[in-house]
Each structure stands twice: as C-alpha cells, then as structure tokens.
Tab-separated table of C-alpha atoms in Angstrom:
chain	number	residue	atom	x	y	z
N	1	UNK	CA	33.288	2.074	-11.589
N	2	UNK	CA	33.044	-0.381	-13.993
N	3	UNK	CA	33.742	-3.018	-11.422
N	4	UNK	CA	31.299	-2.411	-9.143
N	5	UNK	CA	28.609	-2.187	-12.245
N	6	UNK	CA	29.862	-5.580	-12.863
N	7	UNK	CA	29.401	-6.776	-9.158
N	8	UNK	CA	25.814	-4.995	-9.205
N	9	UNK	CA	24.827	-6.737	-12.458
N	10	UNK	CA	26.309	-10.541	-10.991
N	11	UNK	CA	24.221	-9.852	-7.964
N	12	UNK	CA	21.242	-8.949	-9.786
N	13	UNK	CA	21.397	-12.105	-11.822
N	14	UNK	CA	22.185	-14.676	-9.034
N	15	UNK	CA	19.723	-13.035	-7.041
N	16	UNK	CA	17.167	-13.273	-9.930
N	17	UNK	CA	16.714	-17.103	-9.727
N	18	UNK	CA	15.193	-16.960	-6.593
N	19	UNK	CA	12.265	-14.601	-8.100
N	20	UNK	CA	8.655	-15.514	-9.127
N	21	UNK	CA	8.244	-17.573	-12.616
N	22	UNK	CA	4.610	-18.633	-11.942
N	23	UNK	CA	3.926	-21.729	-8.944
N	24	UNK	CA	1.484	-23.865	-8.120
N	25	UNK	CA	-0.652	-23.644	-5.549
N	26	UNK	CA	-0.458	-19.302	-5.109
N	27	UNK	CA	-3.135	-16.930	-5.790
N	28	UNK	CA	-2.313	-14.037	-8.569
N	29	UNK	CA	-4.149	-11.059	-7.906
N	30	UNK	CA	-4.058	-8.599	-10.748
N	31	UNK	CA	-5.255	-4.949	-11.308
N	32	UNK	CA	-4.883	-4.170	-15.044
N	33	UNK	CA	-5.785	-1.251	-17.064
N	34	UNK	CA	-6.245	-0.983	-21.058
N	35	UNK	CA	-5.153	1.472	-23.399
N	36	UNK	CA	-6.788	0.436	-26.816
N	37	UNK	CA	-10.767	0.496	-25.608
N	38	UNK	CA	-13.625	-0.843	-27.965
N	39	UNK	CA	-16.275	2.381	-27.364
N	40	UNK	CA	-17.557	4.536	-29.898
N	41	UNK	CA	-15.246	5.653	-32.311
N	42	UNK	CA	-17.741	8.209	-34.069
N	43	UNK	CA	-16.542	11.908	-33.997
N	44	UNK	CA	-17.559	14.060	-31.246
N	45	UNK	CA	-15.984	17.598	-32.271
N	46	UNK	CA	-17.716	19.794	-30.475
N	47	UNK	CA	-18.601	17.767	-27.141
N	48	UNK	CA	-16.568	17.537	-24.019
N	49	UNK	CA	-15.833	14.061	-23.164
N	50	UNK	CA	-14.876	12.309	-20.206
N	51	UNK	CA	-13.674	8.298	-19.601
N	52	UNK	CA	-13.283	5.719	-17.273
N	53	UNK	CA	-11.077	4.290	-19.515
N	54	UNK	CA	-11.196	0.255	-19.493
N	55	UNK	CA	-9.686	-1.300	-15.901
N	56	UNK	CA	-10.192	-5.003	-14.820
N	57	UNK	CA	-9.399	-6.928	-11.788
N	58	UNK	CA	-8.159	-10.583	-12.530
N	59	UNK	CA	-8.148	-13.358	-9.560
N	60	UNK	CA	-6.597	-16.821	-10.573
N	61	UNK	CA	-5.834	-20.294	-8.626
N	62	UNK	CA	-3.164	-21.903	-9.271
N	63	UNK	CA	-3.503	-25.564	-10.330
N	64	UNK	CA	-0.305	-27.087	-11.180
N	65	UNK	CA	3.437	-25.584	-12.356
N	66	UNK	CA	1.700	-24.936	-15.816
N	67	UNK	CA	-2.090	-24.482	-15.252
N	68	UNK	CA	-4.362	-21.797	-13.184
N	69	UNK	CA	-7.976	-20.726	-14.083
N	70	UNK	CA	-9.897	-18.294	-12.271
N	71	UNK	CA	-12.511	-14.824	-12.825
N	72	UNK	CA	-12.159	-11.245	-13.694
N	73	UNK	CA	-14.305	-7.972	-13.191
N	74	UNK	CA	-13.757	-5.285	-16.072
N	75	UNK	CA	-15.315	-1.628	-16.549
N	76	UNK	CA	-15.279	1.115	-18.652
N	77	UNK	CA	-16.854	4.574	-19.370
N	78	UNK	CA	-17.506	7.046	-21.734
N	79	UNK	CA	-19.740	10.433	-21.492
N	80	UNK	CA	-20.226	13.269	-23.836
N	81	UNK	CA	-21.646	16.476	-23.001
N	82	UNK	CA	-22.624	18.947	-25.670
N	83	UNK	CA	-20.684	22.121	-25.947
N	84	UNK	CA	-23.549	24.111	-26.452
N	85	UNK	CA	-26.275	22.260	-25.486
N	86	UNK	CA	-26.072	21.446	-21.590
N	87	UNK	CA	-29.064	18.894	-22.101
N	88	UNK	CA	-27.520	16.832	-24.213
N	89	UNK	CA	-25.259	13.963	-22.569
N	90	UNK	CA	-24.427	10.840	-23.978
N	91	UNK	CA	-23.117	7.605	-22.100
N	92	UNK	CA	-21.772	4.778	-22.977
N	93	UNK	CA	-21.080	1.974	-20.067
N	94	UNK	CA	-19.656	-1.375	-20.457
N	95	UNK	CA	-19.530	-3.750	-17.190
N	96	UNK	CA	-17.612	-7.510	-18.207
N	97	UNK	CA	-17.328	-10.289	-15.854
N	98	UNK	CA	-16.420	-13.613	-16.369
N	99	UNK	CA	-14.085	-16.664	-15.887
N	100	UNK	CA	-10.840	-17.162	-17.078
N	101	UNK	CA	-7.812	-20.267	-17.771
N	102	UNK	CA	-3.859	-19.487	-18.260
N	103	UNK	CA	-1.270	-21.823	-19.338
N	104	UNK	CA	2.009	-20.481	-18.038
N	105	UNK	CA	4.764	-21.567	-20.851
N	106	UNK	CA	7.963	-20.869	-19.174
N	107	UNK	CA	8.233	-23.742	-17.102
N	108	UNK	CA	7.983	-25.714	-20.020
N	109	UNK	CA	10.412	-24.306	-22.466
N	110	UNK	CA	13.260	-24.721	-19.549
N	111	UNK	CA	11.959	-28.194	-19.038
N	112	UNK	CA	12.071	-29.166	-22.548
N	113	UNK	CA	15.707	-27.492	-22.900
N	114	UNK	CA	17.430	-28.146	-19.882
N	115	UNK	CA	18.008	-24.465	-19.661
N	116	UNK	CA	16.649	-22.013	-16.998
N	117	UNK	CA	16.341	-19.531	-19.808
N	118	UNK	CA	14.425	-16.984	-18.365
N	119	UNK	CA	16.506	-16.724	-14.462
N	120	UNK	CA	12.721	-17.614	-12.520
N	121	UNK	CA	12.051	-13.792	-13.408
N	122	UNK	CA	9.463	-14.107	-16.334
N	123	UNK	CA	6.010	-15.740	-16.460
N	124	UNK	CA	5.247	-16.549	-19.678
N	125	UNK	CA	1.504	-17.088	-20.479
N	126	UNK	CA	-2.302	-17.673	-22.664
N	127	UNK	CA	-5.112	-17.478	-21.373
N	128	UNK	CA	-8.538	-18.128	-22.716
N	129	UNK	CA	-11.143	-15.734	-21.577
N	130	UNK	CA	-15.092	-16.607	-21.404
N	131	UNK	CA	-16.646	-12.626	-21.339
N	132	UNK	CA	-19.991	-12.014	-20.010
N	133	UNK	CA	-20.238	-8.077	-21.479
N	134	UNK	CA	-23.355	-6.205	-20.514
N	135	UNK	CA	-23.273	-2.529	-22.663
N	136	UNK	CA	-25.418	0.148	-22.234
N	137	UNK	CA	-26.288	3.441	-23.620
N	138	UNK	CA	-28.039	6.564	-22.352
N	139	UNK	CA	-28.477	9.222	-25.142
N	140	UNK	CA	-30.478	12.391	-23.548
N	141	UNK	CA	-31.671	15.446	-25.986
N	142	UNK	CA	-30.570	14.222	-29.100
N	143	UNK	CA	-31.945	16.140	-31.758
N	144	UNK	CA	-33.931	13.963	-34.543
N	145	UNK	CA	-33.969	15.431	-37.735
N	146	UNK	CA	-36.809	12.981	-39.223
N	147	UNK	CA	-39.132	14.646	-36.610
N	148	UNK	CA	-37.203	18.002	-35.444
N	149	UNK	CA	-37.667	17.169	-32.142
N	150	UNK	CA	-35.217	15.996	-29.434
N	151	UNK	CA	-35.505	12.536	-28.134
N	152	UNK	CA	-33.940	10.013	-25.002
N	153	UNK	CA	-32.531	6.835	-25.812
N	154	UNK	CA	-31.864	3.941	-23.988
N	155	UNK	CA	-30.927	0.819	-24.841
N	156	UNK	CA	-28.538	-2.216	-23.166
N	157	UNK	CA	-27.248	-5.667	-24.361
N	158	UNK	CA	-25.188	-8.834	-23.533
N	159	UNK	CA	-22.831	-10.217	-25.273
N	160	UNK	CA	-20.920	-13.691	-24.721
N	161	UNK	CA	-17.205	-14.043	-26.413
N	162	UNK	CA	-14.267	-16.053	-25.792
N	163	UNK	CA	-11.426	-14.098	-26.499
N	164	UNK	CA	-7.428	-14.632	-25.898
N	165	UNK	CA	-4.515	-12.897	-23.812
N	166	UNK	CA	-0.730	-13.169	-24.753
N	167	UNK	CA	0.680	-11.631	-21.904
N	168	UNK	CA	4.155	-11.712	-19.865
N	169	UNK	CA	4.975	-11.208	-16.562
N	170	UNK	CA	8.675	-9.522	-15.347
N	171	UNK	CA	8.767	-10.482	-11.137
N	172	UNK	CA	10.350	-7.267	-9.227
N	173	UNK	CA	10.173	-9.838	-6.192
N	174	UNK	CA	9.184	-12.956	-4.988
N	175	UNK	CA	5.446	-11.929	-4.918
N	176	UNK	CA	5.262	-8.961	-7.289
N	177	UNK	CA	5.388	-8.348	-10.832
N	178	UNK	CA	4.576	-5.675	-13.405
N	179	UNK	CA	2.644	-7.218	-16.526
N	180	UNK	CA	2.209	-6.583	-20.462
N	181	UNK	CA	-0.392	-8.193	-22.285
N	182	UNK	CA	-2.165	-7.806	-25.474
N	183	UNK	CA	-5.156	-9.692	-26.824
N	184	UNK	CA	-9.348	-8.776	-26.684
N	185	UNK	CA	-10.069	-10.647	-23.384
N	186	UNK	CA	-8.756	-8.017	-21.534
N	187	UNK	CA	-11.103	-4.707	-22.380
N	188	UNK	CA	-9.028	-3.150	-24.112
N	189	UNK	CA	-6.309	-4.895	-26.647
N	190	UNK	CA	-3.342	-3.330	-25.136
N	191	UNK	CA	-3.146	-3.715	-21.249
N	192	UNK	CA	-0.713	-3.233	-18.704
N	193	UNK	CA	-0.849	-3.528	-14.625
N	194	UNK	CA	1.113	-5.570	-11.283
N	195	UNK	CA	0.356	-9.013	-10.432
N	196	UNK	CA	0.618	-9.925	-6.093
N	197	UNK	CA	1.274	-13.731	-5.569
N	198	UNK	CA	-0.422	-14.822	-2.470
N	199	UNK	CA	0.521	-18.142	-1.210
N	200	UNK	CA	3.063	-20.700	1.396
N	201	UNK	CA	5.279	-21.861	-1.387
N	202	UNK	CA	7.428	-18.373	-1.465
C-alpha cells in the first residue's frame, strides 16, 4: 500500500510540471464569487431577507510571461421584506464594471532562483483594479416618524476606486484552475471561483 501511494504521489508530481503556471498569449476566463460583501450592515430583525450575494466575471489577455490586463462585470443584491408589513421592501443593488491589470509573480521568483519552486501548478498574482460601481436603493413604505407617514425612496450613485487583489491560482489541468483571492477589487474581500485558459500555447 504504501508503495503504490508512493508511485501515485511521484506521478502526481512529474506530471505536475506540465500544468498551467500563467502564459503568455492565453485568455483567462474567470467566474468568481465573494463571501465578505460591502451592503448594509444595519440590523434587520424582523425582515426576511434575500441576496444575490456578490459574483463577478473576470476576462484577461495575456501580454507577456508576467503581464495580462483585461475587464470584469460584478453584481450583487440585497432585499428586505417586512415581516409584518407586506408593503414594505427594501433593495439594495450594486452593478461594478471596469478594467483590470495582473502581474503574475511566479515566473519570476523561479527565474530569479533557478528553482521551479512551485512544479508549473501555481499562478501567483496582483492585480490593480479600476471599479466603475453604480449603487442603488429602492426603499418602499418606510414609515417616517418626523411626519407619521410612510414614504418611497430612491436614490443611486457612482463611485470610481482603484482597489487591489492578492490572489493565487492551483491548475487541476492544463487549462483549469480553482482560485483564492482576497483584496476589495473583487466585490467582496474574500473571493473564490475556476479560472479556463483559452489559447494555442497548451
């Protein structure tokens, strides 16, 4: 038994060289989705809430072994509807687009050192994030104590932030990898999701 663990485990890490790292020249396509959001934290005890919570689509280009810059969509949702008032439902939508550049590390380090350190599995990676964030609200029935009455709001806003992303990359294959990142130019701060490489060089 313990042999063939041993034989499974050599395989595994001859095999492993062959994998991803980041290339040039390959589109990374990459669904993510965020587990820290940024929506309103205020207490809703007796509502029933729903969420979308924050997902993102990332597209980037790659420009050389260490460089690739390219766009992301992001969206997230929150509603509120009052236990015992049916007329009162609050939302809270945040649509981010924008354009994004990555410097992929890993390459470096084992070019530096002489040393494939990390077997061609890992992509190792910043990237600097230029958000376009367009929030709205949509308060319905909300009672206003100044005036006793109830009263819509609506209201909406853009906001323009660079933000970072520390994120790494393990390849399962050639062309696919699971991802960890953390770092506010994703939606949320903590993010996970897959990455598909798309391009001739694999």
């Amino acid at each position: 038994m313990g042999r063939i663990l041993l034989f499974i485990f050599l395989l595994i890490a001859t095999t492993s060289v062959t994998y991803g790292q980041y290339r040039a020249d390959s589109w990374t396509i990459s669904p993510k989705i965020s587990f820290a959001d940024y929506s309103d934290t205020d207490s809703y005890e007796n509502y029933s809430i729903s969420k979308i919570p924050p997902i993102s689509v990332f597209v980037e280009k790659g420009i050389n072994d260490y460089f690739s810059a390219g766009g992301f969509m992001g969206y997230n949702r929150d509603k509120y509807n009052n236990d015992t008032i049916p007329e009162n439902e609050l939302r809270y939508t945040t649509f981010s687009t924008g354009a994004v550049a990555t410097i992929h590390y890993a390459h470096w380090i084992e070019a530096l050192s002489g040393h494939q350190w990390f077997l061609g599995d890992f992509d190792l990676y910043v990237s600097g994030v230029l958000q376009a964030v367009f929030e709205s609200s949509n308060e319905q029935h909300v009672w206003n104590p100044a005036d006793e009455t109830f009263n819509n709001h609506k209201e909406s806003e853009v906001k323009f932030r660079l933000r970072p992303i520390f994120g790494m990359r393990y390849f399962l294959t050639p062309r696919f990898s699971m991802l960890l990142e953390v770092g506010r130019g994703n939606p949320g701060m903590v993010t996970t999701g897959v990455s598909w490489v798309l391009g001739s060089g694999y």
